[in-house]
Structures are given as structure tokens and as C-alpha cells.
Coordinates of C-alpha atoms in Angstrom, one line a residue:
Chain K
X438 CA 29.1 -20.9 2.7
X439 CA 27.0 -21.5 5.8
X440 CA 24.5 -18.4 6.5
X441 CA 22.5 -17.7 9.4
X442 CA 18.9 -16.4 9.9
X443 CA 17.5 -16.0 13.4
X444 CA 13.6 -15.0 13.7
X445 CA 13.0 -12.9 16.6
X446 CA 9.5 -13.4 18.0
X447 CA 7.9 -12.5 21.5
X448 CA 7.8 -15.9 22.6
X449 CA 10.8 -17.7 20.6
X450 CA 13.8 -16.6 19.2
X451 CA 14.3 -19.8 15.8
X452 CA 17.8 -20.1 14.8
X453 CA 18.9 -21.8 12.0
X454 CA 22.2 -22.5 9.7
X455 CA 22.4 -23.6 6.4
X456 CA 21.8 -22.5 2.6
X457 CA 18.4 -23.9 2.3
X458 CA 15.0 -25.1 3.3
X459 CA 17.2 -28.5 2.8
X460 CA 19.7 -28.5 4.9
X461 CA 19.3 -26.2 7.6
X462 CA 19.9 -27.2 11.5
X463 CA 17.4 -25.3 13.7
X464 CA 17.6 -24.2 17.5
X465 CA 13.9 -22.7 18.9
X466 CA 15.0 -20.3 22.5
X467 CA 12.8 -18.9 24.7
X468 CA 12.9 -14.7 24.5
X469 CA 13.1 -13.9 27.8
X470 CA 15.5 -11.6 28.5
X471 CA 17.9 -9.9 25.8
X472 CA 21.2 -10.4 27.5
X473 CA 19.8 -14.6 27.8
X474 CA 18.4 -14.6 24.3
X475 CA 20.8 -13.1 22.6
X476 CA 24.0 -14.7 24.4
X477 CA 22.0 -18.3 23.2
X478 CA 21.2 -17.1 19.8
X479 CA 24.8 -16.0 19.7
X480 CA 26.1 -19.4 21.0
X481 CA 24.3 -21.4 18.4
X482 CA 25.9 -19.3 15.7
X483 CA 29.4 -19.3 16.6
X484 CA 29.2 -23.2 16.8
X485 CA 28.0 -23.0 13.0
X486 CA 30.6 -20.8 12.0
X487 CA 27.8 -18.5 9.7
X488 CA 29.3 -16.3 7.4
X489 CA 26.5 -13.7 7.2
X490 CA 23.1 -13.2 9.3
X491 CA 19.7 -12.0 8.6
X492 CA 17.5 -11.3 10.8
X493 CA 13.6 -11.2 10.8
X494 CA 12.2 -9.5 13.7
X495 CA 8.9 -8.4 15.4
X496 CA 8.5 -4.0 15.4
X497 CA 8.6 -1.9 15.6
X498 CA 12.1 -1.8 13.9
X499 CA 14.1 1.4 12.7
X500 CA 15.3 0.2 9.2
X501 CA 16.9 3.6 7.9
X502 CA 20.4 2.7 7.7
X503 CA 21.2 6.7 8.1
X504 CA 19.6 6.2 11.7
X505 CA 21.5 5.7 14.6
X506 CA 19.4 3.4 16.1
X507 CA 19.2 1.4 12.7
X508 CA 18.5 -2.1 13.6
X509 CA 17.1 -1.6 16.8
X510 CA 13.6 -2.5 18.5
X511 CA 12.0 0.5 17.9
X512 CA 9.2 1.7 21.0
X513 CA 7.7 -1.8 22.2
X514 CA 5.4 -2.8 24.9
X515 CA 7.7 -6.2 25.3
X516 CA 9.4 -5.8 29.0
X517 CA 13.0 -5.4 28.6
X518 CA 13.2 -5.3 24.6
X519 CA 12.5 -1.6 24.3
X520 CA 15.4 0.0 21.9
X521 CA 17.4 -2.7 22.2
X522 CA 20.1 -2.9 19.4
X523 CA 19.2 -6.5 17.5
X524 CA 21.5 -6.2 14.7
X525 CA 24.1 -4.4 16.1
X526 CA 24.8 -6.9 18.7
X527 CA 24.7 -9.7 16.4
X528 CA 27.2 -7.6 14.4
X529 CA 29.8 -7.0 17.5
X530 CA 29.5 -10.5 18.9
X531 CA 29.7 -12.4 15.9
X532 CA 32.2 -10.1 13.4
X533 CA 30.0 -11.0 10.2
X534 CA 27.8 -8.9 8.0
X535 CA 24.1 -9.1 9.5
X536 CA 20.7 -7.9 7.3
X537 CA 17.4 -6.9 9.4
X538 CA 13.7 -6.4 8.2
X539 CA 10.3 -7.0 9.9
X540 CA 9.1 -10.7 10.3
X541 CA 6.3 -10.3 7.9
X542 CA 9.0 -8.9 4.9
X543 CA 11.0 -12.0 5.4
X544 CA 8.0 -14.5 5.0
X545 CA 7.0 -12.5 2.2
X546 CA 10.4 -13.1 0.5
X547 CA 10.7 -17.1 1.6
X548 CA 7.1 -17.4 0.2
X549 CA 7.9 -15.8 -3.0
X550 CA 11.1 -17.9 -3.1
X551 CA 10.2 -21.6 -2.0
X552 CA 6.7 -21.4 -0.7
X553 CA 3.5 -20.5 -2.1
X554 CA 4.0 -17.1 -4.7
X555 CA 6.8 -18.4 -6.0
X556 CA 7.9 -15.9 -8.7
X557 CA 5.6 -13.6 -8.3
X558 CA 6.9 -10.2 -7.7
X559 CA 4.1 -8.7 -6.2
X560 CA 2.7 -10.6 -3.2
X561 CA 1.1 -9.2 0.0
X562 CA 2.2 -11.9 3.8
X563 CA 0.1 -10.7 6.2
X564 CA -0.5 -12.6 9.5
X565 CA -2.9 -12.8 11.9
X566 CA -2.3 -14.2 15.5
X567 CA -0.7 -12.2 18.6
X568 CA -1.3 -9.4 16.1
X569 CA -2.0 -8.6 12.9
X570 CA 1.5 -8.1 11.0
X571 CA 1.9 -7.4 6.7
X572 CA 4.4 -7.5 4.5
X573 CA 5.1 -7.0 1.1
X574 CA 7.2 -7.5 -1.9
X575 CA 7.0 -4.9 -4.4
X576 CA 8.7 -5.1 -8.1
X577 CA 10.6 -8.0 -5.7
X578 CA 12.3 -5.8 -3.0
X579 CA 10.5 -5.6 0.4
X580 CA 8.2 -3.1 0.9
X581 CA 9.5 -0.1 2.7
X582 CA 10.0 3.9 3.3
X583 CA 9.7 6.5 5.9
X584 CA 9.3 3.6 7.7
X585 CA 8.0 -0.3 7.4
X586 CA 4.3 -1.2 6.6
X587 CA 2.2 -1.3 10.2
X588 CA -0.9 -3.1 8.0
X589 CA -2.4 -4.5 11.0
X590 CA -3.3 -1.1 12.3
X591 CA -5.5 0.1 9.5
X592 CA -8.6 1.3 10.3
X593 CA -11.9 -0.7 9.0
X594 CA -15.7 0.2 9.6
X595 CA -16.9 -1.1 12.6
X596 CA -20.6 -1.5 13.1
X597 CA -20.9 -1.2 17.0
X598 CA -24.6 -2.3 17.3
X599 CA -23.9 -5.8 15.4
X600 CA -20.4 -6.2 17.4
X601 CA -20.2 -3.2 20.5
X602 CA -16.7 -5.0 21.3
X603 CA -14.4 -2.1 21.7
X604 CA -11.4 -3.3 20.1
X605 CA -8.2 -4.1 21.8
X606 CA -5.2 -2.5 20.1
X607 CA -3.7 -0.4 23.5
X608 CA -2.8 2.5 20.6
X609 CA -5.7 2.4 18.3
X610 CA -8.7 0.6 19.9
X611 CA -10.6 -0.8 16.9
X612 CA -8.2 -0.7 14.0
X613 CA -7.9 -3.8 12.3
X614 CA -5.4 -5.5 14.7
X615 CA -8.0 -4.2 17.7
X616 CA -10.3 -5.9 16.3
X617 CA -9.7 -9.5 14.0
X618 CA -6.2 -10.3 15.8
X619 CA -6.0 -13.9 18.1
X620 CA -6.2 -11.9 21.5
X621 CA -9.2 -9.7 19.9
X622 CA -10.9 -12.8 19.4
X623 CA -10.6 -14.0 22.7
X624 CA -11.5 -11.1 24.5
X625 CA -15.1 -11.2 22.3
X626 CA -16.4 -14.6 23.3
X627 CA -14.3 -15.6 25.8
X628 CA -12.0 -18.8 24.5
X629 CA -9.2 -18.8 22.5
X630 CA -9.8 -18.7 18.5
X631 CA -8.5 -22.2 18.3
X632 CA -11.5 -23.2 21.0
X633 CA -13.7 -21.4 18.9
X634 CA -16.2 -23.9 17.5
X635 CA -16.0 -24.1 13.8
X636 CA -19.6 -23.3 12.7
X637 CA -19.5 -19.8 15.9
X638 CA -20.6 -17.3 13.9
X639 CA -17.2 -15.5 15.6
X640 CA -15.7 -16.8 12.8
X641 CA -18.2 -14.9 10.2
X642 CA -17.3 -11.5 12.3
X643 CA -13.8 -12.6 11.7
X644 CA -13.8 -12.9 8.0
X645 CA -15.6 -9.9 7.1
X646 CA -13.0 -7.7 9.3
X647 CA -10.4 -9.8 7.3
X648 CA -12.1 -8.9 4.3
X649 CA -12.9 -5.5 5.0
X650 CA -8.4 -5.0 5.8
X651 CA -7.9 -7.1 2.4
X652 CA -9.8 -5.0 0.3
X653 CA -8.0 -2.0 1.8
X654 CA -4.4 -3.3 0.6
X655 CA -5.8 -5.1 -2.6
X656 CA -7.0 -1.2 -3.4
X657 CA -3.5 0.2 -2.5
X658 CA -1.2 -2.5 -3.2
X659 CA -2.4 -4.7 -5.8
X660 CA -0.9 -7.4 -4.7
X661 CA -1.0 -10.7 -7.4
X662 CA -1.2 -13.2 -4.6
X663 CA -1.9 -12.9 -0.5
X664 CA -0.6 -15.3 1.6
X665 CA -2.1 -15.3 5.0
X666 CA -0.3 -17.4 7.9
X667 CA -0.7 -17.0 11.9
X668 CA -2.2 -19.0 14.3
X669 CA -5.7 -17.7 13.5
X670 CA -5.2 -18.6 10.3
X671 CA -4.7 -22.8 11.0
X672 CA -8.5 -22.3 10.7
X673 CA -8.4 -23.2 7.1
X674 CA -12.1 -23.1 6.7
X675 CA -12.1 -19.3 7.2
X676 CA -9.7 -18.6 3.8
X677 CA -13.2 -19.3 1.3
X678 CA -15.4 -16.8 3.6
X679 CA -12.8 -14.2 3.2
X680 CA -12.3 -14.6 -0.4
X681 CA -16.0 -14.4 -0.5
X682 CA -16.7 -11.5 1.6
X683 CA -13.5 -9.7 -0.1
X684 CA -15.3 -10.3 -3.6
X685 CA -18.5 -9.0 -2.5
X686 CA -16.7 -5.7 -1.1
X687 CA -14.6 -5.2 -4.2
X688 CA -17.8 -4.9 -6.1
X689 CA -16.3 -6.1 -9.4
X690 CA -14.0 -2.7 -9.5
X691 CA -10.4 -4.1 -8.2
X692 CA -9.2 -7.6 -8.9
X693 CA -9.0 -9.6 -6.0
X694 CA -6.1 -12.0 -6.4
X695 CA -5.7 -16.0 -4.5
X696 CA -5.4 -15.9 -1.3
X697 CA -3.7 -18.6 0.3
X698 CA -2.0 -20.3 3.3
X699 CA 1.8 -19.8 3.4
X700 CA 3.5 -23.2 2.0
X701 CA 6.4 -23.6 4.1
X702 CA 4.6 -24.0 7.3
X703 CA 6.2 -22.7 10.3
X704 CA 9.5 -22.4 8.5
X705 CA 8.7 -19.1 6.8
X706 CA 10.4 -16.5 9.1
X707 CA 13.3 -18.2 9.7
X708 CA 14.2 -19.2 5.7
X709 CA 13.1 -15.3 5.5
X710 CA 16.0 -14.5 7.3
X711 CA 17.7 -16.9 5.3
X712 CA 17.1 -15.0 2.4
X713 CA 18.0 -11.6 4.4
X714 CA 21.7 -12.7 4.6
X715 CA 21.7 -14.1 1.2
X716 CA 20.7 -10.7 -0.3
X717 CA 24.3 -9.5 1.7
X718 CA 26.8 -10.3 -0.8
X719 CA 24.1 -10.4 -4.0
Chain P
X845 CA 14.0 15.4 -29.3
X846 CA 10.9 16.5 -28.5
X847 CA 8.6 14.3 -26.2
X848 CA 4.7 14.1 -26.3
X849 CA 2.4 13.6 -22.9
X850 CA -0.9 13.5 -23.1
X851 CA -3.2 14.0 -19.9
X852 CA -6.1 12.1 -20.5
X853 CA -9.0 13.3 -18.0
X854 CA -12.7 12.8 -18.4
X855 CA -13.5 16.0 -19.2
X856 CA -10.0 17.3 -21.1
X857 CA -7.3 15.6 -23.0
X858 CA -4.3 18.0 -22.0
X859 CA -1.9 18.0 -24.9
X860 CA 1.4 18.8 -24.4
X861 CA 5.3 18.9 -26.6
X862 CA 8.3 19.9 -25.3
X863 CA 11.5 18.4 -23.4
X864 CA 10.1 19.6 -19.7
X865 CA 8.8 22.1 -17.8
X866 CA 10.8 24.9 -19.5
X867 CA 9.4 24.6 -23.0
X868 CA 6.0 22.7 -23.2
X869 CA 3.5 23.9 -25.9
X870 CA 0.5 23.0 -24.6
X871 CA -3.4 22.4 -26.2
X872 CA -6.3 21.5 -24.1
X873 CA -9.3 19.5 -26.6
X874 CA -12.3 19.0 -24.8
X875 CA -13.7 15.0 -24.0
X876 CA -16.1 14.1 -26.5
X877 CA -16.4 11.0 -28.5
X878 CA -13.4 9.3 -28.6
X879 CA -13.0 9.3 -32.4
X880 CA -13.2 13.6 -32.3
X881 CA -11.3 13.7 -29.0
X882 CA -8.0 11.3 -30.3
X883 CA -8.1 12.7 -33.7
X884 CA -7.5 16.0 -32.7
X885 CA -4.7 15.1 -30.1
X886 CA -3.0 12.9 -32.5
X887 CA -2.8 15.9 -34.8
X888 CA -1.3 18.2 -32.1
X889 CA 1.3 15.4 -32.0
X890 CA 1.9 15.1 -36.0
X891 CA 2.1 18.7 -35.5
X892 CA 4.8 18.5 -33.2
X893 CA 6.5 15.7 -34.8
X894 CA 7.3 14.1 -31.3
X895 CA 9.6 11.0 -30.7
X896 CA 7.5 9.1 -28.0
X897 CA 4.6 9.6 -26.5
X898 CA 3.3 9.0 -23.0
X899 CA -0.1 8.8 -22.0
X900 CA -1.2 9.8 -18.3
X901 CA -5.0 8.7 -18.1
X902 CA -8.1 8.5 -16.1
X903 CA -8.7 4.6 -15.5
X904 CA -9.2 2.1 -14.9
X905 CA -6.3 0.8 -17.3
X906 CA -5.4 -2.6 -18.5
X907 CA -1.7 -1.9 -17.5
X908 CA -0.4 -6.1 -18.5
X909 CA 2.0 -5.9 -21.1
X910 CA 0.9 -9.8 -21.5
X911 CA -3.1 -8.8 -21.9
X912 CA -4.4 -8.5 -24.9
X913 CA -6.3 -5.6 -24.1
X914 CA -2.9 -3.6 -22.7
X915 CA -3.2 -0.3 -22.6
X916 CA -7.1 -0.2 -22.9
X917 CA -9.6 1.9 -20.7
X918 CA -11.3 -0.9 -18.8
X919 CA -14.7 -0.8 -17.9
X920 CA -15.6 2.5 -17.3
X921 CA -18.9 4.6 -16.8
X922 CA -17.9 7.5 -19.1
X923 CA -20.1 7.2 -21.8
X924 CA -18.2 5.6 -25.5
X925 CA -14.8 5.0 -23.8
X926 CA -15.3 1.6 -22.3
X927 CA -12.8 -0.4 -23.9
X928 CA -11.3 2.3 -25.6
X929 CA -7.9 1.7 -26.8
X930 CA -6.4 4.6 -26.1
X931 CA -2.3 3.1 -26.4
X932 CA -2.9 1.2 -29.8
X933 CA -4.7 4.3 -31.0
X934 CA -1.7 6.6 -30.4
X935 CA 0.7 4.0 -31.7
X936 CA -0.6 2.9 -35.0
X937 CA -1.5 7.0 -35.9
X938 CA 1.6 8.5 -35.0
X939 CA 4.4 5.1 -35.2
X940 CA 6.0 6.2 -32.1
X941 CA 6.9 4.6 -28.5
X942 CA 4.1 4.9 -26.4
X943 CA 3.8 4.2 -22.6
X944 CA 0.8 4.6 -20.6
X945 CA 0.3 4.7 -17.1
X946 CA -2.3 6.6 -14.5
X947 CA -3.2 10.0 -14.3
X948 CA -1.6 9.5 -10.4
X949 CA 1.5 7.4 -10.9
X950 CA 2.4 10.2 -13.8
X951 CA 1.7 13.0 -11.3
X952 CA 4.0 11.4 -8.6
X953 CA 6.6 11.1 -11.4
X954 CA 6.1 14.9 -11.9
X955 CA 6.5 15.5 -8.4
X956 CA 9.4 13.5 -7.7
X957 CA 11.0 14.9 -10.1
X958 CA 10.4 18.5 -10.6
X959 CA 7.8 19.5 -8.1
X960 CA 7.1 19.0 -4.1
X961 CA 9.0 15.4 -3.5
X962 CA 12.0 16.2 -5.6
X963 CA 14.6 13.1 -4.9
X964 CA 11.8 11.6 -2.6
X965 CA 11.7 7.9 -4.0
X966 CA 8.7 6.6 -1.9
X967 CA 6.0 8.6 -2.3
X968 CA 2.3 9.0 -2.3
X969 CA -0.1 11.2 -5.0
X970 CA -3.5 11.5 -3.5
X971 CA -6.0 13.5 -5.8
X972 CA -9.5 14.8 -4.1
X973 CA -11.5 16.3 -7.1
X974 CA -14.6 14.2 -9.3
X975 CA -13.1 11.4 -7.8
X976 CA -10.3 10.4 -5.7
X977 CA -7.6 8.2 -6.6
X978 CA -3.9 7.4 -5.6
X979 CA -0.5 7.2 -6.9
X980 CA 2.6 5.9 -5.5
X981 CA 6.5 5.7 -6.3
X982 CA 8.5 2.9 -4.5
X983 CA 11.8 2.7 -4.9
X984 CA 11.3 5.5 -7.8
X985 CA 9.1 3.5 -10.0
X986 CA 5.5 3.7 -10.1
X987 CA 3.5 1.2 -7.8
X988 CA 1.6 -1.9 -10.2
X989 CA 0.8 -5.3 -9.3
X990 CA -1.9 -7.3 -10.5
X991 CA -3.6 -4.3 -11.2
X992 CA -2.8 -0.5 -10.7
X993 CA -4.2 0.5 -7.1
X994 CA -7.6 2.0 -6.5
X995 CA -6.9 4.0 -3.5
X996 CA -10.3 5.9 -3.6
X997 CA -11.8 3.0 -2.9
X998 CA -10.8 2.1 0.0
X999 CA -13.1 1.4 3.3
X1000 CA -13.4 4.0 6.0
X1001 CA -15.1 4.0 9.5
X1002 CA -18.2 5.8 8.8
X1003 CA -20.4 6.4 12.0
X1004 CA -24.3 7.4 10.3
X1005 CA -25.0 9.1 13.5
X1006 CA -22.4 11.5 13.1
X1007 CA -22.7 11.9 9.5
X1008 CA -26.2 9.9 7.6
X1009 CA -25.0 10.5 3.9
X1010 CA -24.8 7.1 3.0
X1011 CA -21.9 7.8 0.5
X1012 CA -22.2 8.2 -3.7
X1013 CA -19.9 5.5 -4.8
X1014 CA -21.8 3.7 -7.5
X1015 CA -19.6 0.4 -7.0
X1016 CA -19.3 0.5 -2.7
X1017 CA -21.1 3.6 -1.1
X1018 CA -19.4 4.7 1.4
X1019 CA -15.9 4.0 0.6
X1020 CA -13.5 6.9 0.7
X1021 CA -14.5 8.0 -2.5
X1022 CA -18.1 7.4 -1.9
X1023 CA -17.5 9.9 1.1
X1024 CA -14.9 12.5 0.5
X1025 CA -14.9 12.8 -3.5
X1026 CA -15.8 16.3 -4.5
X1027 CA -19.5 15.2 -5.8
X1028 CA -19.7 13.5 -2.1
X1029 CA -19.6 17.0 -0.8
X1030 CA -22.1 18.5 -3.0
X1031 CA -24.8 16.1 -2.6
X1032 CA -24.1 16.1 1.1
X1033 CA -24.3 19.8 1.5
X1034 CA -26.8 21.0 -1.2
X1035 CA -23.4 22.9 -2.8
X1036 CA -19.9 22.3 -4.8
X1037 CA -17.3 22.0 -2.2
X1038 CA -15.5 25.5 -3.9
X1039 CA -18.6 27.1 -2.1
X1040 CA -18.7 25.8 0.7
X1041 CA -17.6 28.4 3.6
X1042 CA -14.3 27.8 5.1
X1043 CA -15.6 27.9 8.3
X1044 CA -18.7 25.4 7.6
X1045 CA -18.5 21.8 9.9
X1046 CA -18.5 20.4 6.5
X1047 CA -14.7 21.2 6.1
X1048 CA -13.6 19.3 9.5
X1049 CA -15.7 15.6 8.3
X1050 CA -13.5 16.1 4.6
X1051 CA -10.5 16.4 6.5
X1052 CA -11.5 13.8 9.3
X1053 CA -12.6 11.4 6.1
X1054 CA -8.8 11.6 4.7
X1055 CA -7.4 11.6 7.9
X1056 CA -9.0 8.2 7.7
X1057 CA -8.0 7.3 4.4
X1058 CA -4.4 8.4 5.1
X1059 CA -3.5 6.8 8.0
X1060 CA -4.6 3.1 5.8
X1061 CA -2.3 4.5 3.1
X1062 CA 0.5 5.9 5.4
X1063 CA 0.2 2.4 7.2
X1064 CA 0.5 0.4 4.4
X1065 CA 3.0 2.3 2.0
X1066 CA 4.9 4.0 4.2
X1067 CA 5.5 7.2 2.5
X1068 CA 8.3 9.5 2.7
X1069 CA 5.8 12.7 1.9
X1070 CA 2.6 12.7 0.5
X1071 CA 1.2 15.4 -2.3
X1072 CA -2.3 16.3 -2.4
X1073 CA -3.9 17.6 -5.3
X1074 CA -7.4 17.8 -6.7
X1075 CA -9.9 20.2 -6.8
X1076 CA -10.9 20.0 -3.4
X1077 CA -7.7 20.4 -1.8
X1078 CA -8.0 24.0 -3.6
X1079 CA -8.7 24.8 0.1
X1080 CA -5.4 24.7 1.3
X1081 CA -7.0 25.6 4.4
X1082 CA -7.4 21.9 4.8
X1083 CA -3.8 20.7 5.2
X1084 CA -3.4 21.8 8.7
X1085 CA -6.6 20.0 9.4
X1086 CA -5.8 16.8 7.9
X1087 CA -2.5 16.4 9.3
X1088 CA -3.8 17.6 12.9
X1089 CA -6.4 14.3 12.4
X1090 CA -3.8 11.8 11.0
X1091 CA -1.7 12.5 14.2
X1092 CA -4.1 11.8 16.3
X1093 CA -5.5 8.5 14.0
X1094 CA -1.7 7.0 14.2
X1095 CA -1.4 7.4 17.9
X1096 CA 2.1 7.9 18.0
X1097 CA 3.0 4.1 16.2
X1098 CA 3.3 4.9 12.8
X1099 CA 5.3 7.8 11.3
X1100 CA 3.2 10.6 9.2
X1101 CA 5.1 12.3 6.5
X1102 CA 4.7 15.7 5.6
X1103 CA 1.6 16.4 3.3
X1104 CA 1.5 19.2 1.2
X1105 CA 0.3 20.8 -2.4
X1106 CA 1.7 19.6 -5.3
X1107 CA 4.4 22.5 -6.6
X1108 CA 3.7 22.3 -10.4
X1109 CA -0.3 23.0 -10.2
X1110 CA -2.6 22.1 -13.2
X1111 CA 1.0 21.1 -15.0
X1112 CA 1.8 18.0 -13.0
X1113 CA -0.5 15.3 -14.8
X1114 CA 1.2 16.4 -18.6
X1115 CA 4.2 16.8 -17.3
X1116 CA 4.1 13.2 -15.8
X1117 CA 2.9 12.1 -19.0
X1118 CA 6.3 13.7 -20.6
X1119 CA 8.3 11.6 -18.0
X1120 CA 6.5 8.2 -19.1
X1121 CA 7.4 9.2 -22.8
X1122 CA 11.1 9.7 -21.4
X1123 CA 11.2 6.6 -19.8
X1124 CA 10.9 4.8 -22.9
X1125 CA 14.4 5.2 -23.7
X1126 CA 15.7 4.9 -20.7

């Protein structure tokens, strides 16, 4: 049986058929607008004949399935996306079964599947690029309840003498997102994080906020491994200064588990989703 | 058959035999040493001749069925109870089923079941008294990972202009804990928070402080209604405050959940203790 899993970004919709990271056939689409996008993604899945389809989308989502507006882009500042019904028009224009959760659940189930926590049942994805985006698998089930997880917007100290940058999160200012996330970085010194030379001490700043958010979920989720992907993460030299800095805040009281890169690359979402129509008919 | 739970706290072990909330015999013994303080419980048990037993406890815990120390205090400052091991103690005196879990998962057991979250299956315990520490419920069982979470410990924005205490936490300072506990308070005001006036500035910093620590939690766990108990939250004038300060913290993004008392009062940490010696048969 040939599944589906499309994840929905804000730059790129990846599509992808098959029942595995072996075998599966993957089309990358622009997102521009949701009548294009969609129509494409649509396309590419009729001509695969999928039986099922999960999707892993950016959020805000509304995931109660007593909703009405289950399965649709919750409030977004994306032109054009704002409550727009993902998985229902998946559902209508393809006649199959389709399964939504954030981006970050889905990683954090293809991680724990093929990648890098495989069998471990309690694992913490968060990612740090555009934005700052976590997800979790609890007891093995995705982590969710009045709503999904919005880790990137915790709030962390911020000592404005050492860095006065404001923050940039348009609904929080300095919450962690505001501060640590790619665009955050930019706006501090100017270039892009992946311009940022490796020994800037931008990237010292950027590890202790890092830290400071880690030891915020290590306290309330207890995660047994992190796995931390985005594009501000391909700066592998920063994942021993936030182990560091996360042992030094944890003072010996919590236990800080291995944090690592996410094994499957720039695969994870979309074997995520994968996994999200799998789960269907289990 | 009639169920033990025991409410270990560091200053009373709360004894109680029954089936539930209807027909618990209760004794309270006084912490002392552990020998004097487990000798006398485990003769209220013998007493009582209960079936199982479960064990609700201050921590931290060694909650790995796979560690050899399972079921242990870990290290604690509470003078003569590091190490202790409180499960093993139980078991070999009595030869019962014992389970052990926190104070704070028990009380959200309590609460979920009989009390203010009946049927609610994600939900978060917050306690505010010597110390403050978390409990959760996702998907109805109690939250664990590598550890069991430390919520008190959390990191909060803390601006010294505002407010110079630099925080009592003997591990990290100024973590929530370190800022809101009940001895936080004290030291901070000159007296014990049940003294302070209701109308004293020192009432809106408490509630901005777990505003703080509430929106992390609400955006990390997500919960369908959160139950605050404690000795500070005595003050029920509070709750209005808090809530008023977590809507504005989560700037319309993420969803806050109702927040209220706990309904079963000084009964919900024995009575979660009953529902972990319950859940042994399950």
C-alpha cells in the first residue's frame, strides 16, 4: 500500500509516496498560493495513487478533532494561508483518509522511528531556523492537549545590558523564538547565522539562550533525548556549547539527556508525515 | 480491599486506608528520622491490613524501574533521607504491591479523578508552598521521561531593578522556585507570605512570577486546565491575578486554560497516593 506524507512549510510544500525512508519518490513545490500549492500537491498524489495521507504542517494548527475548523491553519501571519482548511481539502480532493500534526510532532516521530532516538519514547524535536518550533513524543504518542506545544515562545531571562537587542517575535518580543531564532540572529549583528563567523561570540549569545529554553523543557518534560534540527542548527559546533551551558544551568538537580542533530537530514518532516498516515489504519 | 497511600512530605507522612474519598481513615506522623517516621507508618498499614500501597512523595525520586536505586529519595537536603529507600522499605515490611510516584503527579491523579479536572486527561498540578513543583497527566497517565519533571525549577525573566532579591534557590537562584516559593516571599518581605496584606505590591510580583512560569508550562504542555495548590495559593485572591498576567504573557498565540484551586483541599496528595495503589492492579 502506497501512503502519502506532504510537509507543509512557508517556503516549500515536500511531497512524497512510498512506505519508507527506502523507497519513497519526492516532489519539493513552492507555497505560494493555496489554491497553486495545493492543486500541485494534489496532482503529485493522484498520480501515486496514495492510499492514506499525513500531513506535517507549520501552526498554528487546530488539532481538536471536535473543532470545526480541525485541520486548518489556525491565525497566521503567512499572506493568503490564514484558516485555510489543509486537511480537509486533501480529504475532498483526494477521497482517502488524511492524518495532520505540527511539523515538529512529525520529526519527532521519524526521529524516534528511523533517525536518531530510535526507541526512545520520550524524546523532545525542537528546531531552530525561521523560528523556533518543538515537538514531543510522550509515553510515544505526540505531545498534545488544549492545544499543540508553542515551545519556541517560552519566555527566558534576558539580560538587556549584555545583549539590549529587543527581541523580534511580532507577539512576544523577547521570548525565546524573539530572541535565538535565524531571523533573531540576523537582526543582532547584521548577516545571516550561516555568515556568522564561527569563533563571533553571536554564537556564545546563541547557545546560552538555547540553553536557557533547554533547561526549561528538560525541567518540564524530561525528555531522554533532544534532537535539535533547523538551519541554525547546520552549525554543528554550537551543539557542545549548549550541552555545556545547559549542564551548568541545571546545577546538577535535573538530568540533562544527549542532545543531538536529527539523523535523517532533511528528510525528517516528510517521513514524519509518513508515519502520520501509517498511524491511520494502526 | 482496602488500599494504603501514603503522602510523604518533608515535614508529615500523611497516612491514609480506605477505598476513596468516602471512607479513608487517616493518621498524620510527624517527619523525623526515617527509621521512627516509616516504622510508625508501616504500622498504621499492618493495622489496616491493606492490599497495596502507593506512595505519593516529596523528591527527587529515582522513578527507573531498570535503576537499582528505583524507588529511592535521590539526593536531597532534608537531613537522614538522602538515599532513603522509601519503596523497598514499604515492600519488604508489609509484602504488598507498592508503587511510588510524586507528591504532584499523585495530586493530578486526585484531581482528575475526583476533584477540579474530573475527566480532564491533560492536565497540569502546580504546587506554590516550601517549594514549588509540578505535576502533569497526558493522555491520563502521569508525565515521566528520563526523569520526573522539576517544574520549580524552571528559568524566569527576572528584571533586578524591578525586583533586587536575587532569588533563594540553593541549586539556581533565581529560578521560579528561587523567586516565588513561599520562603522566597519571606525572605523578600521580612514576613511568611500568610501575612502578608492582600493589598501589599508583593501579591502582584507572586502572581507576575507564575504568570511567567505558566505561560513556559502552558506553552510546552499544553494543558486542558491547570490546578493550583500550595500554601501560598491559600490566597485565592491570586487567581484572578495570575490569569489576568498569563493573558497578557501569551499575547493572544497560545491558549490558557482555566486555573483554579484544587477541589479536594489538604486530601488530594493521599488520595493520589490511594489511586497509585489502585493502579497496581489495573
Amino acid at each position: 500500500m502506497i501512503l502519502g506524507g506532504v510537509e507543509a512549510g512557508g517556503t516549500k510544500f515536500v511531497c512524497a509516496a512510498g512506505t519508507g525512508p527506502e523507497d519513497l519518490i519526492r516532489e519539493s513545490i513552492p507555497t505560494t498560493t493555496p489554491a497553486e500549492t495545493l492543486g500541485r500537491a494534489v496532482r503529485f498524489f493522484e498520480r501515486h495513487k496514495v492510499a492514506m495521507l499525513g500531513i506535517a504542517s507549520f501552526g498554528p494548527l487546530d488539532l481538536d478533532p471536535q473543532s470545526p475548523a480541525f485541520g486548518f491553519i489556525a491565525a497566521t501571519p503567512k499572506p493568503g494561508w490564514n484558516h485555510v482548511d489543509l486537511r480537509g481539502h486533501f480529504h475532498r480532493a483526494l477521497g482517502v483518509p488524511v492524518s495532520i500534526d505540527t511539523d515538529v510532532n512529525a520529526a519527532a516521530l521519524a526521529e524516534h522511528r528511523w533517525g536518531a532516538a530510535k526507541g526512545l519514547d520520550n524524546l523532545l524535536y525542537l528546531t531552530v531556523g525561521t523560528g523556533i518550533g518543538g515537538g514531543a513524543l510522550i509515553a510515544g504518542e505526540p505531545l498534545h492537549g488544549l492545544a499543540h506545544p508553542e515551545m519556541g515562545h517560552i519566555r527566558v531571562p534576558h539580560d538587556r545590558t549584555a545583549d539590549p537587542f529587543p527581541g523580534c517575535c511580532p507577539y512576544h518580543a523577547d521570548c525565546l523564538e524573539g530572541l535565538a531564532s535565524g531571523p533573531a540572529m540576523e537582526r543582532r549583528w547584521g548577516v545571516r547565522a550561516e555568515a556568522l563567523p564561527r569563533h563571533h561570540p553571536g554564537w556564545a549569545l546563541e547557545s546560552r539562550y538555547l540553553a536557557l529554553g533547554l533547561a526549561n523543557l528538560v525541567c518540564t518534560l524530561s525528555p531522554r533525548r533532544i534532537v535539535m534540527g533547523g538551519g541554525v542548527m547546520h552549525n554543528l559546533d554550537i551543539f557542545p556549547m549548549i550541552r555545556h551551558e545547559l549542564n551548568g544551568l541545571l546545577g546538577g538537580y535535573a538530568t540533562a539527556p544527549e542532545i543531538v542533530p536529527p539523523a535523517l537530514g532533511d528528510d525528517t518532516g516528510v517521513l514524519g508525515a509518513l508515519i502520520l498516515a501509517q498511524r491511520i489504519s494502526a
